[in-house]
Structures are given as C-alpha cells and as structure tokens.
Coordinates of C-alpha atoms in Angstrom, one line a residue:
M4 CA -17.7 -24.6 30.0
W5 CA -19.5 -21.3 29.4
K6 CA -22.6 -21.5 27.4
E7 CA -25.1 -18.9 26.1
G8 CA -27.1 -17.5 29.0
A9 CA -24.6 -18.4 31.6
A10 CA -22.3 -15.9 33.4
M11 CA -18.8 -15.7 31.9
N12 CA -16.2 -15.4 34.6
L13 CA -13.8 -12.6 33.5
L14 CA -11.2 -13.1 36.3
L15 CA -7.8 -14.5 35.6
D16 CA -6.6 -17.3 37.8
E17 CA -3.5 -15.9 39.6
T18 CA -2.7 -19.2 41.3
I19 CA -1.9 -21.0 38.0
A20 CA 1.1 -18.6 37.4
A21 CA 2.4 -18.6 41.0
S22 CA 5.6 -20.5 40.0
Y23 CA 6.6 -18.1 37.3
R24 CA 8.9 -15.1 38.0
S25 CA 8.7 -13.2 34.7
R26 CA 5.7 -10.9 34.5
S27 CA 5.2 -11.7 30.8
Q28 CA 5.3 -15.4 31.5
K29 CA 2.7 -15.0 34.3
A30 CA 0.5 -13.0 31.9
R31 CA 0.8 -15.6 29.1
V32 CA 0.0 -18.5 31.4
M33 CA -3.0 -16.7 33.0
T34 CA -4.5 -15.5 29.7
E35 CA -4.1 -18.8 27.9
D36 CA -5.6 -20.6 30.8
W37 CA -8.6 -18.2 30.8
V38 CA -9.2 -18.8 27.1
A39 CA -9.0 -22.6 27.5
R40 CA -11.5 -22.6 30.4
N41 CA -14.0 -20.0 29.1
L42 CA -14.0 -19.2 25.4
Y43 CA -16.2 -20.7 22.7
C44 CA -15.5 -20.9 19.0
V45 CA -17.1 -17.9 17.2
R46 CA -16.8 -19.7 13.9
C47 CA -19.0 -22.7 14.7
G48 CA -20.4 -22.1 18.2
H49 CA -18.6 -25.0 19.8
S50 CA -18.4 -24.5 23.6
M51 CA -14.6 -24.7 24.0
L52 CA -11.2 -24.1 22.4
V53 CA -8.3 -26.5 23.0
Q54 CA -4.8 -25.3 23.6
F55 CA -2.1 -26.5 21.3
P56 CA 1.1 -27.9 22.9
N57 CA 3.7 -25.2 23.5
N58 CA 6.0 -23.9 20.7
Q59 CA 3.5 -24.2 17.9
P60 CA 4.8 -22.0 15.0
V61 CA 1.7 -19.9 14.7
A62 CA -1.5 -20.8 16.5
D63 CA -2.3 -21.1 20.2
F64 CA -5.7 -22.8 20.2
Y65 CA -8.0 -24.8 17.9
C66 CA -11.6 -25.7 17.8
P67 CA -12.1 -29.5 18.0
Q68 CA -15.3 -29.3 16.0
C69 CA -14.5 -27.1 13.0
Q70 CA -10.7 -27.2 13.3
G71 CA -10.5 -23.4 13.2
Q72 CA -7.2 -22.1 14.6
F73 CA -6.7 -19.1 16.9
E74 CA -3.7 -17.0 17.9
L75 CA -3.9 -15.0 21.2
K76 CA -2.4 -11.6 21.8
S77 CA -2.9 -10.1 25.2
H78 CA -1.9 -6.8 26.8
A79 CA -2.2 -5.2 30.2
G80 CA -4.2 -2.0 29.5
R81 CA -5.1 -0.7 26.1
Y82 CA -3.4 -1.5 22.8
G83 CA -2.2 1.5 20.9
R84 CA -1.6 1.7 17.2
I85 CA 0.1 -1.6 16.8
I86 CA 0.2 -5.2 18.2
T87 CA 3.7 -6.8 18.2
D88 CA 3.9 -10.0 16.4
G89 CA 6.6 -12.5 15.2
A90 CA 8.7 -12.9 12.2
Y91 CA 7.8 -10.7 9.2
D92 CA 8.5 -13.3 6.5
T93 CA 6.4 -15.9 8.3
M94 CA 3.5 -13.5 8.7
M95 CA 3.6 -12.5 5.0
A96 CA 3.7 -16.1 3.9
R97 CA 0.8 -17.1 6.0
L98 CA -1.6 -14.4 4.8
S99 CA -2.9 -16.5 2.0
S100 CA -2.5 -19.8 3.8
Q101 CA -5.6 -21.9 4.7
T102 CA -4.1 -22.5 8.1
N103 CA -3.6 -18.9 8.9
P104 CA -5.3 -18.5 12.4
D105 CA -7.9 -16.1 13.4
L106 CA -6.7 -13.5 16.0
L107 CA -7.9 -13.1 19.6
V108 CA -7.0 -9.7 21.0
M109 CA -7.3 -9.4 24.7
E110 CA -6.9 -6.3 27.0
Y111 CA -6.9 -7.0 30.7
R112 CA -6.6 -5.1 33.9
A113 CA -3.4 -6.1 35.6
D114 CA -4.5 -4.6 39.0
A115 CA -7.8 -6.6 39.1
H116 CA -6.6 -9.6 37.0
Q117 CA -9.8 -9.1 34.9
I118 CA -10.5 -9.3 31.2
E119 CA -11.6 -5.8 30.1
N120 CA -12.0 -6.2 26.3
L121 CA -11.7 -9.2 23.9
W122 CA -12.1 -9.3 20.2
M123 CA -11.9 -11.9 17.5
V124 CA -10.4 -10.8 14.2
P125 CA -11.2 -13.3 11.4
K126 CA -8.1 -14.2 9.4
Y127 CA -9.6 -12.9 6.1
F128 CA -9.3 -9.3 7.4
F129 CA -5.5 -9.7 7.3
T130 CA -3.9 -8.2 4.3
P131 CA -0.3 -6.9 3.6
D132 CA -1.5 -3.4 4.4
I133 CA -1.9 -4.1 8.1
I134 CA 1.5 -5.7 8.5
E135 CA 4.3 -3.4 9.4
K136 CA 7.9 -4.5 9.0
R137 CA 10.2 -3.8 11.9
R138 CA 13.9 -3.1 11.7
P139 CA 16.2 -6.1 11.6
L140 CA 18.0 -7.0 14.8
A141 CA 21.5 -5.6 15.1
A142 CA 24.5 -7.7 13.9
T143 CA 25.5 -8.1 17.6
A144 CA 22.2 -9.5 18.6
Q145 CA 21.7 -13.2 19.3
R146 CA 19.4 -13.5 16.3
A147 CA 21.3 -11.1 14.1
A148 CA 19.3 -9.7 11.2
W149 CA 16.0 -11.3 12.4
T150 CA 13.1 -9.1 11.3
G151 CA 9.9 -9.0 13.2
C152 CA 6.6 -7.3 12.4
N153 CA 3.7 -5.4 13.9
I154 CA 0.0 -5.8 13.3
V155 CA -1.4 -2.3 12.7
W156 CA -4.4 -2.6 15.0
E157 CA -5.9 0.8 14.0
S158 CA -5.9 -0.2 10.3
I159 CA -8.2 -3.2 10.7
P160 CA -11.7 -2.2 9.6
R161 CA -14.2 -1.9 12.5
L162 CA -16.2 -4.7 10.9
G163 CA -13.3 -7.1 11.5
K164 CA -13.1 -6.4 15.2
I165 CA -15.7 -8.8 16.6
A166 CA -16.3 -7.9 20.3
L167 CA -16.6 -10.9 22.7
V168 CA -16.1 -8.8 25.8
K169 CA -16.5 -5.0 26.0
A170 CA -15.8 -2.8 29.0
C171 CA -15.7 -5.8 31.3
T172 CA -19.1 -7.1 30.0
P173 CA -19.4 -10.3 28.0
I174 CA -21.3 -10.0 24.7
P175 CA -23.9 -12.8 24.3
A176 CA -22.4 -15.3 21.9
R177 CA -25.2 -15.0 19.3
F178 CA -24.1 -11.5 18.4
P179 CA -20.4 -12.3 17.7
Q180 CA -21.5 -15.4 15.8
K181 CA -23.9 -13.3 13.7
Q182 CA -21.3 -10.7 12.9
F183 CA -18.8 -13.4 11.9
A184 CA -21.5 -15.0 9.6
Q185 CA -22.2 -11.6 8.0
T186 CA -18.6 -11.1 7.0
A187 CA -17.6 -14.7 6.3
T188 CA -18.2 -14.3 2.6
L189 CA -14.9 -12.3 2.5
E190 CA -13.1 -15.6 3.2
R191 CA -13.7 -16.8 -0.3
K192 CA -11.9 -13.8 -1.9
S193 CA -8.3 -13.8 -3.0
L194 CA -5.7 -11.9 -1.0
D195 CA -5.5 -9.3 -3.7
A196 CA -9.3 -8.9 -3.8
R197 CA -9.5 -8.6 -0.1
G198 CA -6.9 -5.9 -0.2
W199 CA -9.2 -3.7 -2.3
L200 CA -12.2 -4.6 -0.1
M201 CA -10.4 -3.7 3.1
D202 CA -9.5 -0.3 1.6
M203 CA -13.1 0.3 0.6
L204 CA -14.3 -0.7 4.1
R205 CA -11.9 1.7 5.7
C206 CA -12.9 4.5 3.4
I207 CA -16.6 3.9 4.0
E208 CA -16.2 3.7 7.8
T209 CA -14.7 7.2 7.8
I210 CA -18.0 8.5 6.4
P211 CA -19.8 9.5 9.6
S212 CA -23.4 9.2 8.3
E213 CA -25.3 5.9 7.9
H214 CA -26.4 7.2 4.5
F215 CA -23.9 8.2 1.8
T216 CA -23.6 8.7 -1.9
L217 CA -21.4 7.5 -4.7
A218 CA -20.0 11.0 -4.9
D219 CA -18.9 10.7 -1.2
V220 CA -16.9 7.5 -2.0
Y221 CA -15.4 9.1 -5.1
E222 CA -13.8 11.6 -2.7
F223 CA -11.4 8.7 -1.8
A224 CA -10.4 8.2 -5.5
D225 CA -7.0 9.9 -5.1
H226 CA -6.2 8.0 -1.9
L227 CA -7.1 4.7 -3.6
Q228 CA -5.1 5.6 -6.7
T229 CA -2.0 6.1 -4.5
K230 CA -2.5 2.7 -2.9
H231 CA -3.2 1.0 -6.2
P232 CA -1.1 2.8 -8.8
E233 CA -1.4 -0.1 -11.3
N234 CA -5.2 0.5 -11.6
H235 CA -6.1 3.1 -14.2
H236 CA -9.8 2.9 -13.7
I237 CA -10.3 3.8 -10.1
K238 CA -13.9 5.0 -10.3
D239 CA -14.9 1.8 -12.2
K240 CA -13.2 -0.2 -9.4
I241 CA -15.0 1.8 -6.7
R242 CA -18.4 1.0 -8.3
Q243 CA -17.5 -2.7 -8.6
Q244 CA -16.5 -2.9 -4.9
L245 CA -19.7 -1.1 -3.9
Q246 CA -21.7 -3.6 -6.0
F247 CA -20.0 -6.5 -4.2
L248 CA -20.7 -5.0 -0.8
R249 CA -24.3 -4.4 -1.8
D250 CA -24.7 -7.9 -3.1
E251 CA -23.2 -9.5 0.0
G252 CA -25.4 -7.5 2.4
F253 CA -22.9 -5.0 3.7
L254 CA -24.7 -2.1 2.1
A255 CA -28.2 -1.3 0.9
F256 CA -28.6 0.5 -2.5
E257 CA -31.4 3.1 -2.3
G258 CA -31.2 4.3 -5.9
R259 CA -29.7 7.3 -7.7
G260 CA -26.3 6.8 -6.2
Q261 CA -27.6 6.6 -2.6
Y262 CA -26.3 3.9 -0.2
R263 CA -27.0 2.9 3.4
K264 CA -24.8 1.0 5.8
Q265 CA -26.5 -2.1 7.2
T266 CA -27.3 -2.1 10.9
F267 CA -24.6 -4.5 12.0
W268 CA -22.0 -2.2 10.4
I269 CA -22.9 0.9 12.4
N270 CA -23.7 -0.7 15.8

C-alpha cells in the first residue's frame, strides 16, 4: 500500500476490466480497483480502504481502522456543474445520518487510463442546498416515477473539496489530512446549522481578497435573506456565523470589523 513519501501510481489497471464489454462497467471496475490498491483514509491516516461487497445501498469503501465510509464518483474528463447520483429520497434521508459516507470525486484521462484529479468531500459539507432533484422517470419506464438527484458540484464550498491528486500529481497525505482536521469541527453541527455555515463559506469565498470587512459580508444580506426567509435578523446571524468561523480558526479577526482568511482557506 502507498505510504507518505512513496510514489503513488496514478495508472488504472486495464487488464482487470478486460472481460467487461460496457464502457461504464470497465470504468467502474478500474477506478474501484485503483482506490482499493492505492488510497489511504484521509480521516485517520490508515494506509488502505476496503471495498464493500457489491450492491451496497450507499457506500463503496470503508476504513478498517476508523470505520469511515466512502462513496466513489468517477468521470472521464472534467465534471461540469453537477455529479449524477442515485435516488433523491435516499439522498435527502441520509444527509443527517451518521452513516452518510464521505465522497471521493475522481476525474481520469480515458486515453491514458490515468487519474488526473481526485478530491475527498467530507460528508458534513453536504446540505439540501447542493442536492438537485431530477425529473421522475416516465410512466412507461421500467422504474416508473423513480426520481433521481444530482450533486451540485459547483455549490460545494472550496474548503470542502480536499485535493488528493491535482493535475496528475499526488498531494502528500499530510496536507489533505490537515485540511480535513481544520474543517472537522463542522461535523458536530446540526444539518440546519451547517446549511447556514455553507452559505456563509460560499459568500466569503466569492470575496477575492484575503482581507475583508464586516461591511463586505453585509453585501450578501439580501441573498441570505432570500435563502432564509424565516430569519428576520440577517445581520445578527451574519455576525454570529463570523464569530463561529473565527472561534474555529477559519478566520482571524483583526479588529474594527476587519477579517482575514486563514492560509489553508486561500491556498
């Protein structure tokens, strides 16, 4: 198994999928095999992940040390706005579940059979906002009225996309593990509280400067009011969220309404 300091082999094993005819089946077999042979657990640092038996309802892999679960999504080339997922009702029910898996998002080069990019998205970055309901299947379909969903990839805050491989280059394990540790405090928050925090993170990420002011964040008040119409004290809520992000080390408060994004956020 790959360990810190060793070279991670980013090539997919074509031979393992030789007996399959379907292109999607070949891709699934090759990418799952790669994860089982190469990937470590970002949560606890264990050197391997174990594949679940086929037909698990949600997860594809688990860590034998910390019991963390992981779902793999892979794509030849770049993902666009969305990542196609399974049943909408199942996804919505699992958002607040303790067994909801972390997400592994893989982009690979089909021509070279090589991993190009790989991220781990911790499960606590998943909120109803990033789940898009698809149209139900037609009445004539085999699974009539079945309704799927999409994960809105572009709506996940940048902090939640922990890079393990970037531009065909493995990231040393200590960096993904550090980023995970720096955001893990969000796991203790309720689903509703996480919804507000994700909205705040997305707003702050659109501010181009490392330094910003409370007034800069107040510019998002109308947007946040639209998203949270039940809240009649939006500016109070903004200050509360900024205080939490400051207390948990996401931001540094520099006095007189001045804030600074911490280094791990802007790198």
